[in-house]
Amino acid sequence: MKDGRVLDNWSQVMQNNYGPPSLALVSGKGLVVVDSDGKKYLDFLGGIATNALGHAHPVIVKAVTKQVSVLGHVSNFYAHPKAVALAGKLKEMSGDSDARVFFAQSGAEAVEAAIKLSRRTGRSRMVAAQGAFHGRTMGALSLTGQPSKREPFLPLLKGVKHVPYGDIEAMRRVVNKKTAMVIIEPIMGEAGVIVPPPDYLAGVREICDATGALMVADCVQTGIARTGDWFGYEYSGIRPDVITLAKALGGGLPLSAMIACGASAYLFAPGDHGSTFGGNPITCAAGLAILNYIEKNNLMIAVKKHEKRLFQEIALIPGVNEIRGAGLLIGIELTNPIAQKVLVDLRSAGVLVNAPTPTTIRIAPALTVSPAQIGTFISIFKKVMTHVS
Ligand SMILES: *Cc1c(COP(=O)(O)O)cnc(C)c1O
């Protein structure tokens, strides 16, 4: 198939669950992607916070190529070095000496694992935030707090309550000794990069401690140095019982993890859960290479620097009402509901972003973004804003 035909053929062969895509991308290098007409774009969405090291990064290419030529897959009847090494690294990052890791492929599956783990407390009720996104499988969707995504698929799991995000009193009212788990995004990504009050996570921690509910930090979008820390909750000083990771963990390869800490690390018994591809040697090799690269190259420090600059310079642009987020997960709140138009104009100008709400532009570029690329983004964004408003 000629590349130019990709978009034409899409609707003939693909389910329409995403709606027709705007571009067909055929290659990428670093933060630059190329479409089927040969046009280049600066990728400031990074596969939605997934391409941690950009496209075709040499350390990922090398790790994957090497692993696929040595041992591409084994069943979970057998151990292999890459999964054990990656789990060891995640355990070290969690700072918890009891931490134990379960690997899967997607964010929803990491959340599903957390749901099943929480059932092993003997409780079944769950609490999540309104507007939160935890995935699309039936269990994860039961926790996702967005009515438009849930309603066509009712009934979902029973015993789930959704409370306003950031409202600690609302949380206190619904969590009790029958609550198996409370799941919270440290920053709500899909909802439009919503940051809770600074003491919110500590408040949730306290409520979970008082009731014995597991506190699950869904770090699928905010994990792996995205916010300038390994995990999006770290600024709060708390430690959750369970951490879910996906997106950037595999840097574009399908890899997710559910890390259970403290006593919750021992809730699963043999036979309780599983996944054929979970902890696959190739994806784990990629994950290890990514974590080591982030550490060796001090990317977390770079992320904090970029954050400071983006916040300072974007806040000054006319038509910008507010800038939210942390590190390289940023929501630009516009004064008017023109986010879709801004997105289209940015795309024409060669920059890819997304618009999670009619007033919000989200950026989540690779952690390897250069100061020059940040500068390019700011100047193109400024130009587009002047023309649309
Ligand atoms: C993307 C996301 C998920 C779902 O991940 P999938 O890989 O699409 O299943 C879950 N939680 C959060 C916070 C996410 O951002």
mmCIF file of C-alpha atoms and ligand atoms in Angstrom:
data_model
loop_
_atom_site.group_PDB
_atom_site.id
_atom_site.type_symbol
_atom_site.label_atom_id
_atom_site.label_comp_id
_atom_site.label_asym_id
_atom_site.label_seq_id
_atom_site.Cartn_x
_atom_site.Cartn_y
_atom_site.Cartn_z
ATOM 1 C CA MET A 1 0.000 0.000 0.000
ATOM 2 C CA LYS A 2 1.334 3.434 -0.950
ATOM 3 C CA ASP A 3 1.745 5.622 2.165
ATOM 4 C CA GLY A 4 -0.538 8.279 0.693
ATOM 5 C CA ARG A 5 -3.422 5.788 0.659
ATOM 6 C CA VAL A 6 -3.213 4.966 4.367
ATOM 7 C CA LEU A 7 -5.811 7.525 5.448
ATOM 8 C CA ASP A 8 -8.112 6.714 2.487
ATOM 9 C CA ASN A 9 -8.095 3.043 3.342
ATOM 10 C CA TRP A 10 -8.402 3.494 7.078
ATOM 11 C CA SER A 11 -12.193 3.637 7.252
ATOM 12 C CA GLN A 12 -12.535 0.556 5.034
ATOM 13 C CA VAL A 13 -10.632 -1.687 7.401
ATOM 14 C CA MET A 14 -10.587 -0.137 10.873
ATOM 15 C CA GLN A 15 -13.267 0.029 13.560
ATOM 16 C CA ASN A 16 -14.570 3.561 13.903
ATOM 17 C CA ASN A 17 -14.049 3.694 17.686
ATOM 18 C CA TYR A 18 -11.459 6.485 17.394
ATOM 19 C CA GLY A 19 -13.117 8.441 14.592
ATOM 20 C CA PRO A 20 -11.076 9.068 11.447
ATOM 21 C CA PRO A 21 -7.468 10.067 12.219
ATOM 22 C CA SER A 22 -6.083 13.373 10.965
ATOM 23 C CA LEU A 23 -2.676 12.111 9.850
ATOM 24 C CA ALA A 24 -0.896 8.911 8.932
ATOM 25 C CA LEU A 25 2.587 8.860 10.432
ATOM 26 C CA VAL A 26 5.191 6.690 8.792
ATOM 27 C CA SER A 27 8.476 7.415 10.566
ATOM 28 C CA GLY A 28 10.097 9.370 13.358
ATOM 29 C CA LYS A 29 13.438 10.342 14.825
ATOM 30 C CA GLY A 30 13.729 12.048 18.188
ATOM 31 C CA LEU A 31 10.887 14.565 18.416
ATOM 32 C CA VAL A 32 10.331 14.743 14.672
ATOM 33 C CA VAL A 33 7.699 12.580 12.959
ATOM 34 C CA VAL A 34 6.997 12.310 9.234
ATOM 35 C CA ASP A 35 3.550 11.832 7.681
ATOM 36 C CA SER A 36 2.563 9.888 4.569
ATOM 37 C CA ASP A 37 3.031 12.991 2.391
ATOM 38 C CA GLY A 38 6.573 13.460 3.684
ATOM 39 C CA LYS A 39 5.672 16.460 5.848
ATOM 40 C CA LYS A 40 7.607 16.778 9.132
ATOM 41 C CA TYR A 41 6.121 17.654 12.513
ATOM 42 C CA LEU A 42 7.515 18.514 15.916
ATOM 43 C CA ASP A 43 5.861 15.906 18.142
ATOM 44 C CA PHE A 44 4.817 17.668 21.346
ATOM 45 C CA LEU A 45 2.362 14.959 22.373
ATOM 46 C CA GLY A 46 4.801 12.023 22.387
ATOM 47 C CA GLY A 47 2.165 9.331 21.897
ATOM 48 C CA ILE A 48 0.343 10.918 24.885
ATOM 49 C CA ALA A 49 3.247 10.916 27.343
ATOM 50 C CA THR A 50 4.445 7.556 26.020
ATOM 51 C CA ASN A 51 7.473 8.153 23.786
ATOM 52 C CA ALA A 52 9.698 9.023 26.757
ATOM 53 C CA LEU A 53 12.861 9.143 24.655
ATOM 54 C CA GLY A 54 11.213 10.261 21.429
ATOM 55 C CA HIS A 55 11.119 8.117 18.302
ATOM 56 C CA ALA A 56 13.697 5.524 17.277
ATOM 57 C CA HIS A 57 16.003 6.332 20.184
ATOM 58 C CA PRO A 58 19.270 4.396 19.741
ATOM 59 C CA VAL A 59 19.244 2.923 23.278
ATOM 60 C CA ILE A 60 15.754 1.476 22.730
ATOM 61 C CA VAL A 61 16.576 0.254 19.231
ATOM 62 C CA LYS A 62 19.696 -1.440 20.575
ATOM 63 C CA ALA A 63 18.040 -2.993 23.643
ATOM 64 C CA VAL A 64 15.098 -4.345 21.634
ATOM 65 C CA THR A 65 17.170 -5.589 18.708
ATOM 66 C CA LYS A 66 19.575 -7.371 21.001
ATOM 67 C CA GLN A 67 16.837 -8.957 23.113
ATOM 68 C CA VAL A 68 14.719 -10.161 20.184
ATOM 69 C CA SER A 69 17.755 -11.924 18.794
ATOM 70 C CA VAL A 70 18.521 -13.654 22.107
ATOM 71 C CA LEU A 71 15.175 -14.477 23.745
ATOM 72 C CA GLY A 72 11.970 -12.929 22.424
ATOM 73 C CA HIS A 73 9.343 -14.511 24.619
ATOM 74 C CA VAL A 74 8.921 -17.033 27.413
ATOM 75 C CA SER A 75 5.803 -18.095 29.284
ATOM 76 C CA ASN A 76 5.398 -17.097 32.899
ATOM 77 C CA PHE A 77 6.274 -20.675 33.893
ATOM 78 C CA TYR A 78 9.857 -19.436 33.583
ATOM 79 C CA ALA A 79 11.841 -16.482 34.884
ATOM 80 C CA HIS A 80 14.170 -14.448 32.702
ATOM 81 C CA PRO A 81 16.777 -11.818 33.596
ATOM 82 C CA LYS A 82 15.204 -8.711 32.037
ATOM 83 C CA ALA A 83 11.873 -8.879 33.915
ATOM 84 C CA VAL A 84 13.628 -9.538 37.219
ATOM 85 C CA ALA A 85 16.068 -6.668 36.633
ATOM 86 C CA LEU A 86 13.286 -4.253 35.644
ATOM 87 C CA ALA A 87 11.150 -5.257 38.644
ATOM 88 C CA GLY A 88 14.204 -4.736 40.859
ATOM 89 C CA LYS A 89 14.679 -1.268 39.422
ATOM 90 C CA LEU A 90 10.997 -0.372 39.943
ATOM 91 C CA LYS A 91 11.161 -1.684 43.499
ATOM 92 C CA GLU A 92 14.201 0.504 44.184
ATOM 93 C CA MET A 93 12.431 3.529 42.654
ATOM 94 C CA SER A 94 9.380 2.922 44.874
ATOM 95 C CA GLY A 95 11.573 3.104 47.976
ATOM 96 C CA ASP A 96 9.621 0.207 49.495
ATOM 97 C CA SER A 97 11.525 -2.887 50.619
ATOM 98 C CA ASP A 98 8.398 -5.037 50.308
ATOM 99 C CA ALA A 99 7.422 -3.828 46.821
ATOM 100 C CA ARG A 100 6.478 -6.578 44.352
ATOM 101 C CA VAL A 101 5.735 -6.034 40.665
ATOM 102 C CA PHE A 102 3.174 -7.473 38.237
ATOM 103 C CA PHE A 103 3.784 -6.737 34.548
ATOM 104 C CA ALA A 104 1.166 -6.333 31.810
ATOM 105 C CA GLN A 105 0.873 -4.406 28.542
ATOM 106 C CA SER A 106 -1.493 -1.476 29.016
ATOM 107 C CA GLY A 107 -2.574 1.043 31.602
ATOM 108 C CA ALA A 108 -6.022 -0.515 31.846
ATOM 109 C CA GLU A 109 -4.458 -3.889 32.623
ATOM 110 C CA ALA A 110 -2.296 -2.392 35.381
ATOM 111 C CA VAL A 111 -5.504 -0.931 36.848
ATOM 112 C CA GLU A 112 -7.306 -4.281 36.428
ATOM 113 C CA ALA A 113 -4.483 -5.932 38.373
ATOM 114 C CA ALA A 114 -4.919 -3.342 41.148
ATOM 115 C CA ILE A 115 -8.678 -4.008 41.237
ATOM 116 C CA LYS A 116 -8.145 -7.753 41.596
ATOM 117 C CA LEU A 117 -5.415 -7.225 44.175
ATOM 118 C CA SER A 118 -7.775 -5.050 46.231
ATOM 119 C CA ARG A 119 -10.431 -7.809 46.161
ATOM 120 C CA ARG A 120 -7.916 -9.959 48.030
ATOM 121 C CA THR A 121 -8.375 -7.671 51.046
ATOM 122 C CA GLY A 122 -11.806 -9.323 51.348
ATOM 123 C CA ARG A 123 -13.494 -6.012 50.503
ATOM 124 C CA SER A 124 -14.987 -4.979 47.166
ATOM 125 C CA ARG A 125 -16.047 -1.325 47.233
ATOM 126 C CA MET A 126 -13.970 1.216 45.345
ATOM 127 C CA VAL A 127 -13.732 4.990 45.182
ATOM 128 C CA ALA A 128 -12.414 7.107 42.312
ATOM 129 C CA ALA A 129 -12.611 10.718 41.184
ATOM 130 C CA GLN A 130 -15.148 12.331 38.886
ATOM 131 C CA GLY A 131 -13.447 13.089 35.595
ATOM 132 C CA ALA A 132 -10.654 10.580 36.246
ATOM 133 C CA PHE A 133 -9.374 8.288 33.519
ATOM 134 C CA HIS A 134 -8.241 4.779 34.447
ATOM 135 C CA GLY A 135 -8.769 2.907 31.184
ATOM 136 C CA ARG A 136 -11.448 1.345 28.983
ATOM 137 C CA THR A 137 -11.704 -2.327 29.929
ATOM 138 C CA MET A 138 -14.834 -3.115 31.947
ATOM 139 C CA GLY A 139 -13.081 -3.107 35.328
ATOM 140 C CA ALA A 140 -10.963 -0.032 34.639
ATOM 141 C CA LEU A 141 -13.962 1.698 33.018
ATOM 142 C CA SER A 142 -15.880 1.128 36.247
ATOM 143 C CA LEU A 143 -13.313 3.440 37.873
ATOM 144 C CA THR A 144 -13.068 5.954 35.012
ATOM 145 C CA GLY A 145 -15.164 8.917 36.126
ATOM 146 C CA GLN A 146 -16.367 10.176 32.751
ATOM 147 C CA PRO A 147 -20.096 9.539 32.122
ATOM 148 C CA SER A 148 -19.815 9.727 28.300
ATOM 149 C CA LYS A 149 -17.335 6.844 28.289
ATOM 150 C CA ARG A 150 -19.248 4.767 30.874
ATOM 151 C CA GLU A 151 -22.906 5.125 30.040
ATOM 152 C CA PRO A 152 -23.044 3.121 26.789
ATOM 153 C CA PHE A 153 -21.529 0.168 28.662
ATOM 154 C CA LEU A 154 -23.560 -0.027 31.844
ATOM 155 C CA PRO A 155 -23.826 -2.083 33.952
ATOM 156 C CA LEU A 156 -20.226 -1.923 35.139
ATOM 157 C CA LEU A 157 -18.721 -3.211 38.401
ATOM 158 C CA LYS A 158 -20.917 -2.615 41.423
ATOM 159 C CA GLY A 159 -19.876 -0.721 44.533
ATOM 160 C CA VAL A 160 -17.917 2.103 42.867
ATOM 161 C CA LYS A 161 -18.361 5.705 44.007
ATOM 162 C CA HIS A 162 -17.027 8.799 42.229
ATOM 163 C CA VAL A 163 -16.263 11.912 44.241
ATOM 164 C CA PRO A 164 -15.207 15.409 43.094
ATOM 165 C CA TYR A 165 -11.437 15.498 42.506
ATOM 166 C CA GLY A 166 -9.514 17.538 45.059
ATOM 167 C CA ASP A 167 -12.362 17.567 47.591
ATOM 168 C CA ILE A 168 -11.006 15.801 50.656
ATOM 169 C CA GLU A 169 -14.247 16.093 52.658
ATOM 170 C CA ALA A 170 -16.198 14.368 49.879
ATOM 171 C CA MET A 171 -13.602 11.591 49.970
ATOM 172 C CA ARG A 172 -13.883 11.285 53.741
ATOM 173 C CA ARG A 173 -17.666 10.883 53.485
ATOM 174 C CA VAL A 174 -17.558 7.845 51.183
ATOM 175 C CA VAL A 175 -14.482 5.862 52.221
ATOM 176 C CA ASN A 176 -15.106 3.425 55.052
ATOM 177 C CA LYS A 177 -14.074 0.030 56.409
ATOM 178 C CA LYS A 178 -15.800 -1.688 53.473
ATOM 179 C CA THR A 179 -13.691 0.209 50.915
ATOM 180 C CA ALA A 180 -11.147 -2.026 49.199
ATOM 181 C CA MET A 181 -9.347 0.744 47.347
ATOM 182 C CA VAL A 182 -9.252 4.411 46.486
ATOM 183 C CA ILE A 183 -7.688 5.178 43.111
ATOM 184 C CA ILE A 184 -6.382 8.618 42.302
ATOM 185 C CA GLU A 185 -4.327 10.221 39.527
ATOM 186 C CA PRO A 186 -1.686 12.544 41.049
ATOM 187 C CA ILE A 187 -2.586 14.906 38.189
ATOM 188 C CA MET A 188 -5.647 14.070 36.062
ATOM 189 C CA GLY A 189 -4.246 13.742 32.548
ATOM 190 C CA GLU A 190 -7.149 12.921 30.222
ATOM 191 C CA ALA A 191 -9.473 15.261 32.111
ATOM 192 C CA GLY A 192 -7.309 18.173 30.931
ATOM 193 C CA VAL A 193 -4.223 18.152 33.183
ATOM 194 C CA ILE A 194 -6.009 18.953 36.454
ATOM 195 C CA VAL A 195 -3.788 19.476 39.497
ATOM 196 C CA PRO A 196 -5.328 18.850 42.954
ATOM 197 C CA PRO A 197 -4.741 21.098 45.994
ATOM 198 C CA PRO A 198 -1.194 20.549 47.371
ATOM 199 C CA ASP A 199 -2.296 18.598 50.475
ATOM 200 C CA TYR A 200 -4.934 16.453 48.694
ATOM 201 C CA LEU A 201 -2.875 13.273 48.287
ATOM 202 C CA ALA A 202 -1.755 13.456 51.920
ATOM 203 C CA GLY A 203 -5.415 13.755 52.907
ATOM 204 C CA VAL A 204 -6.338 10.698 50.826
ATOM 205 C CA ARG A 205 -3.436 8.806 52.412
ATOM 206 C CA GLU A 206 -4.732 9.661 55.884
ATOM 207 C CA ILE A 207 -8.275 8.505 55.030
ATOM 208 C CA CYS A 208 -6.953 5.228 53.614
ATOM 209 C CA ASP A 209 -4.816 4.654 56.699
ATOM 210 C CA ALA A 210 -7.786 5.267 58.987
ATOM 211 C CA THR A 211 -10.069 2.851 57.102
ATOM 212 C CA GLY A 212 -7.633 0.237 55.804
ATOM 213 C CA ALA A 213 -8.498 0.969 52.166
ATOM 214 C CA LEU A 214 -5.643 0.559 49.696
ATOM 215 C CA MET A 215 -4.466 3.824 48.181
ATOM 216 C CA VAL A 216 -3.759 3.289 44.480
ATOM 217 C CA ALA A 217 -1.806 6.043 42.718
ATOM 218 C CA ASP A 218 -2.560 5.749 39.003
ATOM 219 C CA CYS A 219 0.733 7.036 37.611
ATOM 220 C CA VAL A 220 0.140 5.651 34.120
ATOM 221 C CA GLN A 221 0.450 9.168 32.644
ATOM 222 C CA THR A 222 2.408 10.936 35.396
ATOM 223 C CA GLY A 223 5.063 8.264 35.956
ATOM 224 C CA ILE A 224 8.594 7.728 34.624
ATOM 225 C CA ALA A 225 9.989 11.246 35.151
ATOM 226 C CA ARG A 226 7.093 12.925 33.322
ATOM 227 C CA THR A 227 6.573 15.362 36.210
ATOM 228 C CA GLY A 228 10.278 15.580 37.083
ATOM 229 C CA ASP A 229 10.043 12.699 39.586
ATOM 230 C CA TRP A 230 9.870 8.971 38.971
ATOM 231 C CA PHE A 231 6.242 8.972 40.100
ATOM 232 C CA GLY A 232 3.726 11.804 39.862
ATOM 233 C CA TYR A 233 2.789 11.663 43.571
ATOM 234 C CA GLU A 234 6.288 12.234 44.945
ATOM 235 C CA TYR A 235 5.905 15.991 45.467
ATOM 236 C CA SER A 236 3.293 15.181 48.147
ATOM 237 C CA GLY A 237 5.686 13.215 50.355
ATOM 238 C CA ILE A 238 3.235 10.297 50.679
ATOM 239 C CA ARG A 239 3.644 6.699 49.618
ATOM 240 C CA PRO A 240 0.701 4.872 48.062
ATOM 241 C CA ASP A 241 0.024 1.170 48.618
ATOM 242 C CA VAL A 242 -0.191 0.468 44.913
ATOM 243 C CA ILE A 243 1.351 2.241 41.908
ATOM 244 C CA THR A 244 0.159 1.693 38.341
ATOM 245 C CA LEU A 245 2.483 2.508 35.446
ATOM 246 C CA ALA A 246 2.249 2.172 31.668
ATOM 247 C CA LYS A 247 2.634 4.741 28.857
ATOM 248 C CA ALA A 248 6.292 5.901 29.183
ATOM 249 C CA LEU A 249 7.437 2.708 30.949
ATOM 250 C CA GLY A 250 7.969 0.968 27.610
ATOM 251 C CA GLY A 251 8.796 4.166 25.718
ATOM 252 C CA GLY A 252 6.416 3.138 22.933
ATOM 253 C CA LEU A 253 6.507 -0.604 23.477
ATOM 254 C CA PRO A 254 3.480 -2.099 25.238
ATOM 255 C CA LEU A 255 4.570 -2.440 28.859
ATOM 256 C CA SER A 256 2.747 -1.709 32.094
ATOM 257 C CA ALA A 257 3.251 -2.519 35.745
ATOM 258 C CA MET A 258 1.315 -2.741 38.982
ATOM 259 C CA ILE A 259 3.645 -2.242 41.939
ATOM 260 C CA ALA A 260 2.186 -3.240 45.303
ATOM 261 C CA CYS A 261 3.973 -1.986 48.424
ATOM 262 C CA GLY A 262 4.001 -2.886 52.118
ATOM 263 C CA ALA A 263 1.537 -5.561 53.204
ATOM 264 C CA SER A 264 -0.390 -5.274 49.914
ATOM 265 C CA ALA A 265 2.670 -6.711 48.128
ATOM 266 C CA TYR A 266 1.660 -10.143 49.428
ATOM 267 C CA LEU A 267 -2.074 -10.160 48.636
ATOM 268 C CA PHE A 268 -1.822 -12.190 45.417
ATOM 269 C CA ALA A 269 -1.305 -15.942 45.651
ATOM 270 C CA PRO A 270 -0.296 -18.289 42.823
ATOM 271 C CA GLY A 271 -3.168 -18.592 40.340
ATOM 272 C CA ASP A 272 -4.765 -15.257 41.234
ATOM 273 C CA HIS A 273 -3.765 -13.361 38.097
ATOM 274 C CA GLY A 274 -1.694 -13.614 34.937
ATOM 275 C CA SER A 275 -0.897 -12.333 31.465
ATOM 276 C CA THR A 276 0.766 -14.201 28.603
ATOM 277 C CA PHE A 277 2.831 -11.251 27.398
ATOM 278 C CA GLY A 278 3.246 -9.646 30.835
ATOM 279 C CA GLY A 279 6.929 -9.144 31.564
ATOM 280 C CA ASN A 280 7.945 -10.086 28.045
ATOM 281 C CA PRO A 281 11.767 -9.985 27.628
ATOM 282 C CA ILE A 282 11.692 -7.461 24.761
ATOM 283 C CA THR A 283 9.436 -4.890 26.410
ATOM 284 C CA CYS A 284 11.298 -5.316 29.708
ATOM 285 C CA ALA A 285 14.633 -4.791 27.935
ATOM 286 C CA ALA A 286 13.236 -1.548 26.518
ATOM 287 C CA GLY A 287 11.931 -0.492 29.947
ATOM 288 C CA LEU A 288 15.292 -1.085 31.592
ATOM 289 C CA ALA A 289 17.129 0.831 28.873
ATOM 290 C CA ILE A 290 14.743 3.779 29.299
ATOM 291 C CA LEU A 291 15.026 3.975 33.086
ATOM 292 C CA ASN A 292 18.813 3.751 32.927
ATOM 293 C CA TYR A 293 18.981 6.415 30.231
ATOM 294 C CA ILE A 294 16.763 8.818 32.207
ATOM 295 C CA GLU A 295 18.950 8.345 35.269
ATOM 296 C CA LYS A 296 22.336 8.561 33.524
ATOM 297 C CA ASN A 297 21.402 11.678 31.600
ATOM 298 C CA ASN A 298 19.736 13.495 34.520
ATOM 299 C CA LEU A 299 16.557 13.929 32.500
ATOM 300 C CA MET A 300 14.515 14.658 35.627
ATOM 301 C CA ILE A 301 16.558 17.822 36.184
ATOM 302 C CA ALA A 302 16.111 18.812 32.539
ATOM 303 C CA VAL A 303 12.349 18.222 32.820
ATOM 304 C CA LYS A 304 12.099 20.629 35.770
ATOM 305 C CA LYS A 305 14.045 23.269 33.837
ATOM 306 C CA HIS A 306 11.763 22.921 30.813
ATOM 307 C CA GLU A 307 8.730 23.170 33.107
ATOM 308 C CA LYS A 308 9.928 26.462 34.539
ATOM 309 C CA ARG A 309 10.556 27.972 31.115
ATOM 310 C CA LEU A 310 7.275 26.749 29.583
ATOM 311 C CA PHE A 311 5.255 28.049 32.539
ATOM 312 C CA GLN A 312 6.956 31.445 32.446
ATOM 313 C CA GLU A 313 6.782 32.032 28.713
ATOM 314 C CA ILE A 314 3.387 30.497 27.855
ATOM 315 C CA ALA A 315 1.576 32.344 30.654
ATOM 316 C CA LEU A 316 2.455 35.620 28.887
ATOM 317 C CA ILE A 317 0.850 34.684 25.577
ATOM 318 C CA PRO A 318 -2.440 36.515 24.860
ATOM 319 C CA GLY A 319 -5.422 34.140 24.872
ATOM 320 C CA VAL A 320 -3.879 31.895 27.552
ATOM 321 C CA ASN A 321 -5.914 31.900 30.735
ATOM 322 C CA GLU A 322 -3.869 29.510 32.851
ATOM 323 C CA ILE A 323 -1.066 26.981 32.568
ATOM 324 C CA ARG A 324 -1.286 23.798 34.656
ATOM 325 C CA GLY A 325 0.578 20.588 35.302
ATOM 326 C CA ALA A 326 4.069 19.534 36.276
ATOM 327 C CA GLY A 327 7.268 18.759 34.412
ATOM 328 C CA LEU A 328 6.459 17.970 30.800
ATOM 329 C CA LEU A 329 2.771 17.207 31.337
ATOM 330 C CA ILE A 330 1.201 20.563 30.753
ATOM 331 C CA GLY A 331 -2.321 21.826 30.154
ATOM 332 C CA ILE A 332 -2.641 25.227 28.528
ATOM 333 C CA GLU A 333 -6.058 26.651 29.411
ATOM 334 C CA LEU A 334 -7.305 29.080 26.787
ATOM 335 C CA THR A 335 -9.604 32.019 27.439
ATOM 336 C CA ASN A 336 -11.991 30.843 24.701
ATOM 337 C CA PRO A 337 -13.213 27.381 23.593
ATOM 338 C CA ILE A 338 -10.952 27.316 20.532
ATOM 339 C CA ALA A 339 -8.608 24.450 21.486
ATOM 340 C CA GLN A 340 -9.618 22.370 18.447
ATOM 341 C CA LYS A 341 -8.905 25.275 16.081
ATOM 342 C CA VAL A 342 -5.568 25.932 17.802
ATOM 343 C CA LEU A 343 -4.708 22.233 17.442
ATOM 344 C CA VAL A 344 -5.490 22.276 13.708
ATOM 345 C CA ASP A 345 -3.499 25.477 13.166
ATOM 346 C CA LEU A 346 -0.558 24.104 15.135
ATOM 347 C CA ARG A 347 -0.676 20.978 12.987
ATOM 348 C CA SER A 348 -0.636 23.054 9.799
ATOM 349 C CA ALA A 349 2.333 24.915 11.258
ATOM 350 C CA GLY A 350 4.063 21.563 11.898
ATOM 351 C CA VAL A 351 3.444 20.962 15.622
ATOM 352 C CA LEU A 352 1.447 18.076 17.138
ATOM 353 C CA VAL A 353 -0.465 18.499 20.430
ATOM 354 C CA ASN A 354 -3.892 17.417 21.642
ATOM 355 C CA ALA A 355 -7.012 19.082 23.005
ATOM 356 C CA PRO A 356 -8.495 17.072 25.904
ATOM 357 C CA THR A 357 -11.233 19.704 26.421
ATOM 358 C CA PRO A 358 -12.644 22.517 24.218
ATOM 359 C CA THR A 359 -10.501 25.011 26.152
ATOM 360 C CA THR A 360 -7.365 22.958 26.863
ATOM 361 C CA ILE A 361 -4.247 22.208 24.835
ATOM 362 C CA ARG A 362 -2.157 19.395 26.321
ATOM 363 C CA ILE A 363 1.529 18.937 25.647
ATOM 364 C CA ALA A 364 3.604 15.935 26.736
ATOM 365 C CA PRO A 365 6.765 15.942 24.607
ATOM 366 C CA ALA A 366 9.529 13.374 24.970
ATOM 367 C CA LEU A 367 11.749 13.899 28.022
ATOM 368 C CA THR A 368 14.641 14.265 25.583
ATOM 369 C CA VAL A 369 13.210 17.488 24.088
ATOM 370 C CA SER A 370 15.938 20.087 23.515
ATOM 371 C CA PRO A 371 15.845 23.721 24.706
ATOM 372 C CA ALA A 372 15.786 24.723 21.020
ATOM 373 C CA GLN A 373 12.691 22.561 20.401
ATOM 374 C CA ILE A 374 10.980 24.092 23.441
ATOM 375 C CA GLY A 375 11.762 27.498 21.929
ATOM 376 C CA THR A 376 10.333 26.457 18.558
ATOM 377 C CA PHE A 377 7.144 25.249 20.208
ATOM 378 C CA ILE A 378 6.677 28.472 22.166
ATOM 379 C CA SER A 379 7.215 30.697 19.145
ATOM 380 C CA ILE A 380 4.876 28.700 16.868
ATOM 381 C CA PHE A 381 2.234 28.511 19.609
ATOM 382 C CA LYS A 382 2.492 32.270 20.087
ATOM 383 C CA LYS A 383 2.085 32.872 16.352
ATOM 384 C CA VAL A 384 -0.961 30.576 16.130
ATOM 385 C CA MET A 385 -2.574 32.247 19.143
ATOM 386 C CA THR A 386 -2.160 35.686 17.608
ATOM 387 C CA HIS A 387 -3.905 34.530 14.445
ATOM 388 C CA VAL A 388 -6.840 32.680 16.006
ATOM 389 C CA SER A 389 -7.771 35.159 18.732
HETATM 390 C C1 LIG B 1 -3.805 6.290 29.541
HETATM 391 C C2 LIG B 1 -4.224 6.035 30.943
HETATM 392 C C3 LIG B 1 -4.763 4.787 31.338
HETATM 393 C C4 LIG B 1 -5.097 3.685 30.351
HETATM 394 O O1 LIG B 1 -3.985 3.206 29.682
HETATM 395 P P1 LIG B 1 -4.211 2.257 28.382
HETATM 396 O O2 LIG B 1 -2.804 1.812 28.074
HETATM 397 O O3 LIG B 1 -4.806 3.098 27.314
HETATM 398 O O4 LIG B 1 -5.074 1.153 28.802
HETATM 399 C C5 LIG B 1 -5.028 4.579 32.678
HETATM 400 N N1 LIG B 1 -4.785 5.534 33.589
HETATM 401 C C6 LIG B 1 -4.284 6.745 33.255
HETATM 402 C C7 LIG B 1 -4.021 7.744 34.315
HETATM 403 C C8 LIG B 1 -3.993 7.038 31.913
HETATM 404 O O5 LIG B 1 -3.531 8.234 31.581
#
